[in-house]
PDB file of C-alpha atoms and ligand atoms in Angstrom:
ATOM      1  CA  MET A   8      75.329 101.491  86.199  1.00 64.00           C
ATOM      2  CA  GLU A   9      75.968 104.183  88.796  1.00 75.00           C
ATOM      3  CA  GLN A  10      77.835 107.239  87.496  1.00 86.00           C
ATOM      4  CA  LYS A  11      81.261 107.641  89.067  1.00 97.00           C
ATOM      5  CA  ARG A  12      81.655 110.919  90.951  1.00 98.00           C
ATOM      6  CA  LEU A  13      84.717 112.205  89.066  1.00 98.00           C
ATOM      7  CA  GLN A  14      84.121 110.575  85.673  1.00 97.00           C
ATOM      8  CA  ASN A  15      86.657 111.869  83.092  1.00 96.00           C
ATOM      9  CA  LYS A  16      87.862 114.679  85.364  1.00 98.00           C
ATOM     10  CA  VAL A  17      91.568 115.473  85.096  1.00 98.00           C
ATOM     11  CA  ALA A  18      93.129 115.662  88.558  1.00 99.00           C
ATOM     12  CA  ILE A  19      96.619 116.750  89.553  1.00 99.00           C
ATOM     13  CA  VAL A  20      97.807 115.301  92.878  1.00 99.00           C
ATOM     14  CA  THR A  21     101.186 116.442  94.179  1.00 99.00           C
ATOM     15  CA  GLY A  22     103.192 114.099  96.386  1.00 98.00           C
ATOM     16  CA  ALA A  23     101.391 111.066  94.938  1.00 99.00           C
ATOM     17  CA  SER A  24     104.235 108.558  95.350  1.00 98.00           C
ATOM     18  CA  ARG A  25     103.085 107.303  98.768  1.00 98.00           C
ATOM     19  CA  GLY A  26     101.082 108.103 101.899  1.00 98.00           C
ATOM     20  CA  ILE A  27      98.118 110.455 101.766  1.00 98.00           C
ATOM     21  CA  GLY A  28      98.804 111.629  98.191  1.00 98.00           C
ATOM     22  CA  GLN A  29      98.837 108.063  96.905  1.00 98.00           C
ATOM     23  CA  ALA A  30      95.539 107.299  98.669  1.00 98.00           C
ATOM     24  CA  ILE A  31      93.944 110.418  97.131  1.00 99.00           C
ATOM     25  CA  ALA A  32      95.236 109.499  93.653  1.00 99.00           C
ATOM     26  CA  VAL A  33      93.859 105.946  93.959  1.00 98.00           C
ATOM     27  CA  ALA A  34      90.479 107.173  95.264  1.00 98.00           C
ATOM     28  CA  TYR A  35      90.182 109.714  92.434  1.00 98.00           C
ATOM     29  CA  ALA A  36      91.027 107.049  89.842  1.00 98.00           C
ATOM     30  CA  ARG A  37      88.410 104.734  91.376  1.00 98.00           C
ATOM     31  CA  GLU A  38      85.860 107.529  90.884  1.00 98.00           C
ATOM     32  CA  GLY A  39      86.763 107.772  87.186  1.00 98.00           C
ATOM     33  CA  ALA A  40      89.340 110.600  87.178  1.00 98.00           C
ATOM     34  CA  LYS A  41      92.458 110.677  85.008  1.00 98.00           C
ATOM     35  CA  VAL A  42      95.168 111.379  87.570  1.00 98.00           C
ATOM     36  CA  VAL A  43      98.486 113.135  87.003  1.00 99.00           C
ATOM     37  CA  GLY A  44     100.866 112.633  89.920  1.00 99.00           C
ATOM     38  CA  ILE A  45     103.671 115.117  90.550  1.00 99.00           C
ATOM     39  CA  ASP A  46     106.508 114.052  92.823  1.00 99.00           C
ATOM     40  CA  ILE A  47     110.242 114.189  93.362  1.00 98.00           C
ATOM     41  CA  ALA A  48     110.113 110.438  94.062  1.00 98.00           C
ATOM     42  CA  ASP A  49     109.377 107.476  91.826  1.00 98.00           C
ATOM     43  CA  GLN A  50     105.620 106.904  91.403  1.00 99.00           C
ATOM     44  CA  THR A  51     105.700 103.340  90.054  1.00 98.00           C
ATOM     45  CA  ASP A  52     103.821 101.955  93.049  1.00 98.00           C
ATOM     46  CA  THR A  53     100.955 104.434  92.593  1.00 99.00           C
ATOM     47  CA  ALA A  54     100.923 103.837  88.830  1.00 98.00           C
ATOM     48  CA  SER A  55     100.616 100.065  89.251  1.00 98.00           C
ATOM     49  CA  LYS A  56      97.846 100.400  91.868  1.00 98.00           C
ATOM     50  CA  ILE A  57      95.840 102.655  89.539  1.00 98.00           C
ATOM     51  CA  GLN A  58      96.566 100.838  86.294  1.00 97.00           C
ATOM     52  CA  SER A  59      95.561  97.501  87.884  1.00 98.00           C
ATOM     53  CA  MET A  60      92.090  99.059  88.342  1.00 97.00           C
ATOM     54  CA  GLY A  61      92.035  99.757  84.593  1.00 97.00           C
ATOM     55  CA  ALA A  62      92.290 103.520  85.193  1.00 97.00           C
ATOM     56  CA  GLN A  63      94.717 106.145  83.847  1.00 95.00           C
ATOM     57  CA  PHE A  64      97.708 107.571  85.702  1.00 98.00           C
ATOM     58  CA  ALA A  65     100.509 109.791  84.379  1.00 98.00           C
ATOM     59  CA  ALA A  66     103.592 110.559  86.468  1.00 98.00           C
ATOM     60  CA  LEU A  67     105.560 113.791  86.178  1.00 98.00           C
ATOM     61  CA  GLN A  68     108.693 114.493  88.158  1.00 98.00           C
ATOM     62  CA  ALA A  69     109.385 117.775  89.947  1.00 98.00           C
ATOM     63  CA  ASP A  70     111.514 118.832  92.895  1.00 98.00           C
ATOM     64  CA  PHE A  71     109.494 121.415  94.819  1.00 99.00           C
ATOM     65  CA  SER A  72     112.511 122.504  96.880  1.00 98.00           C
ATOM     66  CA  LYS A  73     113.774 124.375  93.813  1.00 96.00           C
ATOM     67  CA  PHE A  74     110.437 125.090  92.156  1.00 98.00           C
ATOM     68  CA  THR A  75     109.751 128.622  90.880  1.00 98.00           C
ATOM     69  CA  ARG A  76     106.577 130.440  89.892  1.00 98.00           C
ATOM     70  CA  LYS A  77     107.599 129.929  86.249  1.00 98.00           C
ATOM     71  CA  ASP A  78     108.037 126.193  86.891  1.00 99.00           C
ATOM     72  CA  ALA A  79     104.452 126.111  88.193  1.00 99.00           C
ATOM     73  CA  PHE A  80     103.095 127.795  85.064  1.00 99.00           C
ATOM     74  CA  ASP A  81     105.188 125.444  82.855  1.00 98.00           C
ATOM     75  CA  LEU A  82     103.901 122.411  84.750  1.00 98.00           C
ATOM     76  CA  ILE A  83     100.259 123.443  84.381  1.00 98.00           C
ATOM     77  CA  ALA A  84     100.850 124.050  80.651  1.00 98.00           C
ATOM     78  CA  LYS A  85     102.386 120.576  80.349  1.00 98.00           C
ATOM     79  CA  VAL A  86      99.405 118.914  82.031  1.00 98.00           C
ATOM     80  CA  THR A  87      96.908 120.745  79.819  1.00 98.00           C
ATOM     81  CA  GLN A  88      98.920 119.656  76.752  1.00 98.00           C
ATOM     82  CA  LEU A  89      98.954 116.085  78.030  1.00 98.00           C
ATOM     83  CA  GLN A  90      95.322 115.793  79.152  1.00 98.00           C
ATOM     84  CA  GLY A  91      93.557 118.675  77.398  1.00 98.00           C
ATOM     85  CA  ARG A  92      92.334 120.289  80.617  1.00 98.00           C
ATOM     86  CA  ILE A  93      92.488 120.323  84.425  1.00 98.00           C
ATOM     87  CA  ASP A  94      89.476 119.972  86.745  1.00 98.00           C
ATOM     88  CA  ILE A  95      91.091 119.327  90.130  1.00 99.00           C
ATOM     89  CA  LEU A  96      94.347 120.339  91.821  1.00 99.00           C
ATOM     90  CA  VAL A  97      95.342 118.755  95.134  1.00 99.00           C
ATOM     91  CA  ASN A  98      98.299 120.436  96.831  1.00 99.00           C
ATOM     92  CA  ASN A  99      99.400 117.524  98.993  1.00 98.00           C
ATOM     93  CA  ALA A 100     103.216 117.262  98.757  1.00 98.00           C
ATOM     94  CA  GLY A 101     104.800 118.368 101.991  1.00 98.00           C
ATOM     95  CA  ILE A 102     107.697 117.889 104.358  1.00 98.00           C
ATOM     96  CA  ILE A 103     108.244 118.201 108.107  1.00 97.00           C
ATOM     97  CA  ARG A 104     111.434 118.981 110.057  1.00 97.00           C
ATOM     98  CA  ARG A 105     111.578 118.798 113.851  1.00 97.00           C
ATOM     99  CA  ALA A 106     113.837 120.923 116.110  1.00 98.00           C
ATOM    100  CA  PRO A 107     113.470 123.247 119.103  1.00 98.00           C
ATOM    101  CA  ALA A 108     112.494 126.758 117.983  1.00 98.00           C
ATOM    102  CA  VAL A 109     115.772 128.356 119.171  1.00 98.00           C
ATOM    103  CA  ASP A 110     117.778 125.899 117.062  1.00 98.00           C
ATOM    104  CA  TYR A 111     115.512 125.833 114.001  1.00 98.00           C
ATOM    105  CA  SER A 112     117.880 126.424 111.059  1.00 98.00           C
ATOM    106  CA  GLU A 113     117.394 128.935 108.282  1.00 98.00           C
ATOM    107  CA  GLU A 114     117.654 126.095 105.788  1.00 98.00           C
ATOM    108  CA  ASP A 115     114.872 124.089 107.451  1.00 98.00           C
ATOM    109  CA  TRP A 116     112.658 127.167 107.833  1.00 98.00           C
ATOM    110  CA  ASN A 117     113.083 128.137 104.171  1.00 98.00           C
ATOM    111  CA  ALA A 118     112.538 124.584 102.901  1.00 98.00           C
ATOM    112  CA  LEU A 119     109.339 124.220 104.939  1.00 98.00           C
ATOM    113  CA  ILE A 120     107.845 127.484 103.817  1.00 98.00           C
ATOM    114  CA  HIS A 121     108.863 126.949 100.192  1.00 98.00           C
ATOM    115  CA  ILE A 122     107.647 123.357  99.736  1.00 99.00           C
ATOM    116  CA  ASN A 123     104.567 123.487 102.001  1.00 98.00           C
ATOM    117  CA  LEU A 124     103.291 127.014 101.292  1.00 99.00           C
ATOM    118  CA  THR A 125     104.979 128.867  98.422  1.00 99.00           C
ATOM    119  CA  VAL A 126     104.776 126.064  95.845  1.00 99.00           C
ATOM    120  CA  PRO A 127     101.095 125.338  96.584  1.00 99.00           C
ATOM    121  CA  PHE A 128     100.393 129.063  96.141  1.00 99.00           C
ATOM    122  CA  PHE A 129     102.263 129.137  92.796  1.00 99.00           C
ATOM    123  CA  LEU A 130     100.328 126.067  91.597  1.00 99.00           C
ATOM    124  CA  CYS A 131      97.025 127.680  92.650  1.00 99.00           C
ATOM    125  CA  GLN A 132      97.987 130.816  90.713  1.00 98.00           C
ATOM    126  CA  ALA A 133      99.000 128.867  87.616  1.00 99.00           C
ATOM    127  CA  VAL A 134      95.939 126.611  87.459  1.00 99.00           C
ATOM    128  CA  ALA A 135      93.566 129.533  88.163  1.00 99.00           C
ATOM    129  CA  LYS A 136      95.249 131.588  85.434  1.00 98.00           C
ATOM    130  CA  TRP A 137      94.735 128.735  82.956  1.00 98.00           C
ATOM    131  CA  TRP A 138      91.074 128.442  84.034  1.00 98.00           C
ATOM    132  CA  LEU A 139      90.416 132.183  83.706  1.00 98.00           C
ATOM    133  CA  THR A 140      92.160 132.573  80.337  1.00 98.00           C
ATOM    134  CA  THR A 141      91.180 129.344  78.522  1.00 97.00           C
ATOM    135  CA  GLY A 142      89.854 126.518  80.683  1.00 98.00           C
ATOM    136  CA  ARG A 143      86.530 128.012  81.707  1.00 98.00           C
ATOM    137  CA  GLU A 144      85.645 129.023  78.145  1.00 97.00           C
ATOM    138  CA  GLN A 145      86.274 125.498  76.868  1.00 96.00           C
ATOM    139  CA  SER A 146      84.180 123.897  79.627  1.00 96.00           C
ATOM    140  CA  PRO A 147      80.447 123.234  79.956  1.00 95.00           C
ATOM    141  CA  PRO A 148      78.574 126.161  81.601  1.00 94.00           C
ATOM    142  CA  ASN A 149      78.305 124.499  85.030  1.00 94.00           C
ATOM    143  CA  ALA A 150      81.889 123.162  85.162  1.00 98.00           C
ATOM    144  CA  ARG A 151      84.078 124.280  88.058  1.00 98.00           C
ATOM    145  CA  LEU A 152      87.750 124.144  88.960  1.00 98.00           C
ATOM    146  CA  LYS A 153      88.366 122.477  92.335  1.00 99.00           C
ATOM    147  CA  ILE A 154      91.451 123.222  94.403  1.00 99.00           C
ATOM    148  CA  ILE A 155      92.088 121.224  97.578  1.00 99.00           C
ATOM    149  CA  ASN A 156      94.988 122.092  99.847  1.00 99.00           C
ATOM    150  CA  ILE A 157      96.221 119.640 102.450  1.00 99.00           C
ATOM    151  CA  ALA A 158      96.351 121.496 105.757  1.00 99.00           C
ATOM    152  CA  SER A 159      96.995 119.991 109.229  1.00 98.00           C
ATOM    153  CA  MET A 160      96.026 120.093 112.898  1.00 98.00           C
ATOM    154  CA  LEU A 161      98.847 122.647 112.988  1.00 98.00           C
ATOM    155  CA  SER A 162      96.716 124.940 110.871  1.00 98.00           C
ATOM    156  CA  PHE A 163      94.900 125.413 114.221  1.00 98.00           C
ATOM    157  CA  GLN A 164      97.371 124.411 116.937  1.00 98.00           C
ATOM    158  CA  GLY A 165     100.986 125.208 117.797  1.00 98.00           C
ATOM    159  CA  GLY A 166     102.462 121.723 117.706  1.00 97.00           C
ATOM    160  CA  ILE A 167     105.627 120.503 119.418  1.00 95.00           C
ATOM    161  CA  LEU A 168     109.105 121.226 117.935  1.00 97.00           C
ATOM    162  CA  VAL A 169     107.784 122.032 114.459  1.00 98.00           C
ATOM    163  CA  PRO A 170     107.585 125.862 114.197  1.00 98.00           C
ATOM    164  CA  GLY A 171     108.349 125.925 110.449  1.00 98.00           C
ATOM    165  CA  TYR A 172     105.707 123.289 109.742  1.00 98.00           C
ATOM    166  CA  THR A 173     103.134 125.091 111.889  1.00 98.00           C
ATOM    167  CA  ALA A 174     103.852 128.366 110.081  1.00 98.00           C
ATOM    168  CA  SER A 175     103.466 126.705 106.675  1.00 98.00           C
ATOM    169  CA  LYS A 176     100.218 124.904 107.560  1.00 98.00           C
ATOM    170  CA  SER A 177      98.687 127.960 109.222  1.00 98.00           C
ATOM    171  CA  GLY A 178      99.618 129.804 106.024  1.00 99.00           C
ATOM    172  CA  ILE A 179      97.917 127.161 103.891  1.00 98.00           C
ATOM    173  CA  ALA A 180      94.691 127.681 105.847  1.00 98.00           C
ATOM    174  CA  GLY A 181      95.046 131.417 105.239  1.00 98.00           C
ATOM    175  CA  ILE A 182      95.580 131.209 101.479  1.00 98.00           C
ATOM    176  CA  THR A 183      92.729 128.674 101.218  1.00 99.00           C
ATOM    177  CA  ARG A 184      90.377 131.339 102.585  1.00 98.00           C
ATOM    178  CA  ALA A 185      91.994 134.211 100.650  1.00 98.00           C
ATOM    179  CA  LEU A 186      91.777 132.429  97.300  1.00 99.00           C
ATOM    180  CA  ALA A 187      88.301 131.028  97.981  1.00 99.00           C
ATOM    181  CA  ASN A 188      87.133 134.541  98.668  1.00 98.00           C
ATOM    182  CA  GLU A 189      88.665 135.963  95.490  1.00 98.00           C
ATOM    183  CA  TRP A 190      87.795 133.110  93.121  1.00 98.00           C
ATOM    184  CA  ALA A 191      84.349 131.789  94.204  1.00 98.00           C
ATOM    185  CA  LYS A 192      82.673 134.062  91.632  1.00 98.00           C
ATOM    186  CA  GLU A 193      84.946 132.585  88.935  1.00 98.00           C
ATOM    187  CA  ARG A 194      83.569 129.068  89.517  1.00 98.00           C
ATOM    188  CA  ILE A 195      86.718 128.007  91.362  1.00 98.00           C
ATOM    189  CA  ASN A 196      86.229 126.228  94.706  1.00 99.00           C
ATOM    190  CA  VAL A 197      89.221 126.447  97.023  1.00 99.00           C
ATOM    191  CA  ASN A 198      89.033 124.308 100.166  1.00 99.00           C
ATOM    192  CA  ALA A 199      91.341 122.353 102.435  1.00 99.00           C
ATOM    193  CA  VAL A 200      91.403 119.038 104.227  1.00 99.00           C
ATOM    194  CA  ALA A 201      93.142 118.980 107.603  1.00 99.00           C
ATOM    195  CA  PRO A 202      94.323 115.475 108.451  1.00 98.00           C
ATOM    196  CA  GLY A 203      94.767 114.489 112.071  1.00 98.00           C
ATOM    197  CA  TYR A 204      97.486 112.017 113.027  1.00 98.00           C
ATOM    198  CA  ILE A 205      97.878 109.686 110.054  1.00 98.00           C
ATOM    199  CA  ALA A 206     100.247 106.715 109.854  1.00 98.00           C
ATOM    200  CA  THR A 207     102.692 107.725 107.083  1.00 97.00           C
ATOM    201  CA  GLU A 208     106.431 108.470 106.714  1.00 95.00           C
ATOM    202  CA  ASN A 209     105.711 112.023 107.922  1.00 94.00           C
ATOM    203  CA  THR A 210     104.700 110.768 111.387  1.00 96.00           C
ATOM    204  CA  ARG A 211     106.949 107.675 111.680  1.00 96.00           C
ATOM    205  CA  PRO A 212     109.260 109.304 114.300  1.00 96.00           C
ATOM    206  CA  LEU A 213     106.216 110.042 116.482  1.00 95.00           C
ATOM    207  CA  ARG A 214     104.992 106.450 116.304  1.00 97.00           C
ATOM    208  CA  GLU A 215     108.520 105.193 117.052  1.00 97.00           C
ATOM    209  CA  ASP A 216     108.667 107.267 120.266  1.00 97.00           C
ATOM    210  CA  PRO A 217     106.606 105.172 122.729  1.00 97.00           C
ATOM    211  CA  LYS A 218     105.738 108.179 124.929  1.00 97.00           C
ATOM    212  CA  ARG A 219     104.618 110.450 122.081  1.00 96.00           C
ATOM    213  CA  ASN A 220     102.800 107.552 120.413  1.00 98.00           C
ATOM    214  CA  GLN A 221     100.795 106.817 123.591  1.00 98.00           C
ATOM    215  CA  ALA A 222     100.129 110.506 124.295  1.00 97.00           C
ATOM    216  CA  ILE A 223      98.773 110.948 120.756  1.00 97.00           C
ATOM    217  CA  LEU A 224      96.619 107.809 120.921  1.00 98.00           C
ATOM    218  CA  ASP A 225      95.224 108.829 124.316  1.00 98.00           C
ATOM    219  CA  ARG A 226      94.036 112.135 122.841  1.00 97.00           C
ATOM    220  CA  ILE A 227      92.337 110.744 119.719  1.00 98.00           C
ATOM    221  CA  PRO A 228      88.664 109.966 120.486  1.00 98.00           C
ATOM    222  CA  GLU A 229      88.689 107.241 117.807  1.00 98.00           C
ATOM    223  CA  GLY A 230      91.617 105.659 119.686  1.00 98.00           C
ATOM    224  CA  ARG A 231      93.737 104.862 116.619  1.00 98.00           C
ATOM    225  CA  TRP A 232      96.045 106.511 114.122  1.00 98.00           C
ATOM    226  CA  GLY A 233      94.305 107.527 110.906  1.00 98.00           C
ATOM    227  CA  LEU A 234      95.069 105.824 107.610  1.00 98.00           C
ATOM    228  CA  PRO A 235      95.761 107.625 104.318  1.00 98.00           C
ATOM    229  CA  GLU A 236      92.471 106.162 103.025  1.00 98.00           C
ATOM    230  CA  ASP A 237      90.630 108.012 105.816  1.00 98.00           C
ATOM    231  CA  ILE A 238      91.694 111.288 104.164  1.00 98.00           C
ATOM    232  CA  ALA A 239      90.869 110.330 100.588  1.00 98.00           C
ATOM    233  CA  GLY A 240      87.069 110.277 101.029  1.00 98.00           C
ATOM    234  CA  GLY A 241      86.933 113.952 102.029  1.00 98.00           C
ATOM    235  CA  CYS A 242      89.105 114.848  99.051  1.00 99.00           C
ATOM    236  CA  VAL A 243      86.725 113.004  96.701  1.00 98.00           C
ATOM    237  CA  PHE A 244      83.773 114.851  98.218  1.00 98.00           C
ATOM    238  CA  LEU A 245      85.387 118.308  97.917  1.00 99.00           C
ATOM    239  CA  ALA A 246      86.359 117.577  94.295  1.00 99.00           C
ATOM    240  CA  SER A 247      82.827 116.436  93.392  1.00 98.00           C
ATOM    241  CA  SER A 248      79.827 118.497  92.316  1.00 98.00           C
ATOM    242  CA  GLU A 249      78.235 117.773  95.726  1.00 98.00           C
ATOM    243  CA  ALA A 250      80.642 120.392  97.145  1.00 98.00           C
ATOM    244  CA  ASP A 251      79.975 123.164  94.600  1.00 98.00           C
ATOM    245  CA  TYR A 252      78.715 125.564  97.297  1.00 98.00           C
ATOM    246  CA  ILE A 253      81.624 124.926  99.679  1.00 98.00           C
ATOM    247  CA  ASN A 254      84.284 127.654  99.579  1.00 98.00           C
ATOM    248  CA  GLY A 255      87.177 128.314 101.930  1.00 98.00           C
ATOM    249  CA  ALA A 256      86.265 125.443 104.244  1.00 98.00           C
ATOM    250  CA  ILE A 257      88.789 123.380 106.151  1.00 98.00           C
ATOM    251  CA  LEU A 258      87.475 119.859 106.613  1.00 98.00           C
ATOM    252  CA  ASN A 259      89.053 118.204 109.658  1.00 98.00           C
ATOM    253  CA  ILE A 260      89.526 114.456 109.265  1.00 98.00           C
ATOM    254  CA  ASP A 261      91.082 113.708 112.615  1.00 98.00           C
ATOM    255  CA  GLY A 262      89.202 110.973 114.493  1.00 98.00           C
ATOM    256  CA  GLY A 263      87.883 113.725 116.784  1.00 98.00           C
ATOM    257  CA  TRP A 264      91.288 115.233 117.782  1.00 98.00           C
ATOM    258  CA  LEU A 265      90.083 118.844 117.544  1.00 98.00           C
ATOM    259  CA  ALA A 266      86.747 118.084 119.166  1.00 97.00           C
ATOM    260  CA  ARG A 267      88.541 117.028 122.338  1.00 94.00           C
TER     261      ARG A 267
HETATM  262  P1  LIG B 997     104.769 111.459 103.114  1.00 96.88           P
HETATM  263  O1  LIG B 997     106.104 111.919 103.552  1.00 96.88           O
HETATM  264  O2  LIG B 997     104.468 109.992 103.141  1.00 96.88           O
HETATM  265  O3  LIG B 997     104.442 111.984 101.635  1.00 96.88           O
HETATM  266  C1  LIG B 997     104.885 113.219 101.145  1.00 96.88           C
HETATM  267  C2  LIG B 997     104.918 113.190  99.628  1.00 96.88           C
HETATM  268  O4  LIG B 997     105.443 114.456  99.178  1.00 96.88           O
HETATM  269  C3  LIG B 997     105.850 112.092  99.084  1.00 96.88           C
HETATM  270  O5  LIG B 997     105.272 111.507  97.943  1.00 96.88           O
HETATM  271  C4  LIG B 997     107.106 112.864  98.759  1.00 96.88           C
HETATM  272  O6  LIG B 997     107.938 112.245  97.778  1.00 96.88           O
HETATM  273  C5  LIG B 997     106.531 114.208  98.281  1.00 96.88           C
HETATM  274  N1  LIG B 997     107.537 115.261  98.368  1.00 96.88           N
HETATM  275  C6  LIG B 997     108.314 115.538  99.448  1.00 96.88           C
HETATM  276  N2  LIG B 997     109.213 116.487  99.142  1.00 96.88           N
HETATM  277  C7  LIG B 997     109.003 116.826  97.840  1.00 96.88           C
HETATM  278  C8  LIG B 997     109.634 117.726  96.932  1.00 96.88           C
HETATM  279  N3  LIG B 997     110.709 118.454  97.297  1.00 96.88           N
HETATM  280  N4  LIG B 997     109.165 117.821  95.665  1.00 96.88           N
HETATM  281  C9  LIG B 997     108.118 117.062  95.278  1.00 96.88           C
HETATM  282  N5  LIG B 997     107.495 116.169  96.071  1.00 96.88           N
HETATM  283  C10 LIG B 997     107.930 116.044  97.344  1.00 96.88           C
HETATM  284  O7  LIG B 997     103.766 112.247 104.038  1.00 96.88           O
HETATM  285  P2  LIG B 997     102.161 112.304 104.140  1.00 96.88           P
HETATM  286  O8  LIG B 997     101.843 112.127 105.570  1.00 96.88           O
HETATM  287  O9  LIG B 997     101.493 111.456 103.128  1.00 96.88           O
HETATM  288  O10 LIG B 997     101.949 113.856 103.819  1.00 96.88           O
HETATM  289  C11 LIG B 997     101.137 114.349 102.773  1.00 96.88           C
HETATM  290  C12 LIG B 997     100.609 115.709 103.171  1.00 96.88           C
HETATM  291  O11 LIG B 997      99.753 115.570 104.302  1.00 96.88           O
HETATM  292  C13 LIG B 997     101.687 116.716 103.587  1.00 96.88           C
HETATM  293  O12 LIG B 997     101.348 118.006 103.127  1.00 96.88           O
HETATM  294  C14 LIG B 997     101.622 116.652 105.104  1.00 96.88           C
HETATM  295  O13 LIG B 997     102.098 117.826 105.703  1.00 96.88           O
HETATM  296  C15 LIG B 997     100.141 116.482 105.297  1.00 96.88           C
HETATM  297  N6  LIG B 997      99.745 116.001 106.618  1.00 96.88           N
HETATM  298  C16 LIG B 997     100.129 114.780 107.057  1.00 96.88           C
HETATM  299  C17 LIG B 997      99.717 114.353 108.313  1.00 96.88           C
HETATM  300  C18 LIG B 997     100.072 113.005 108.879  1.00 96.88           C
HETATM  301  O14 LIG B 997      99.720 112.747 110.026  1.00 96.88           O
HETATM  302  N7  LIG B 997     100.727 112.123 108.140  1.00 96.88           N
HETATM  303  C19 LIG B 997      98.936 115.185 109.112  1.00 96.88           C
HETATM  304  C20 LIG B 997      98.588 116.442 108.623  1.00 96.88           C
HETATM  305  C21 LIG B 997      98.981 116.824 107.370  1.00 96.88           C
END
């Protein structure tokens, strides 16, 4: 029988209740990983999808809008108690708020930066600290910690009416490179996946606006919105040993949007 690509790996996926995070969690479980989903929302749907495949899923609840650096360290400690170790962290949970730049509120700006950038950084710190102090020692000599951040087209472009989101996703691309640079020698791979326009809750208002919907479709060489499952394959690859020599990369999965 063919060996699954993430057999017995322990993977944390944030924002696993639906959308892209759910698709990543399901794909990881299919490849043999034990997945721990972290979300503010109920994760029953993800749990039943994964458990019906005969795979393991554990759900932990956290509200990232009020999440501190200490909360991140406590969460990583809880997962290592629960599963014994961590092999993969996917920072996927994220929000978007739309408003003209001159009207963008302090509350929206702070929420965007905190949930989309600060919390992922705290989780990277916490999981890397665990790896450097205990995890690496307890692992086979060639084992590696894989961190995958979910970036965006707005890691590269300005976007329309989403300055806080653009700032957070440009920041995610920056910390992906900064941490990759610092941690490659520690056997930690830090990379990102940048989804194009994917049909989820995050982009529902765009699809409901006939003009924006058509303008977006006209610009995508593939001619369709992406699906969450389109993103999951790249996340499996970056988490697998096939990607051991990939550090600080941002993998665009965008139906050709950026190639245009
Ligand atoms: P989504 O809104 O369907 O999912 C977001 C997930 O994050 C949900 O499970 C939600 O409950 C969770 N979440 C939100 N706020 C949270 C909080 N305060 N604490 C904990 N969890 C919280 O959106 P999605 O499209 O699946 O987005 C997933 C990631 O992909 C995000 O980082 C998003 O920015 C990114 N992304 C999406 C697209 C797209 O086109 N959909 C494009 C580029 C990047």
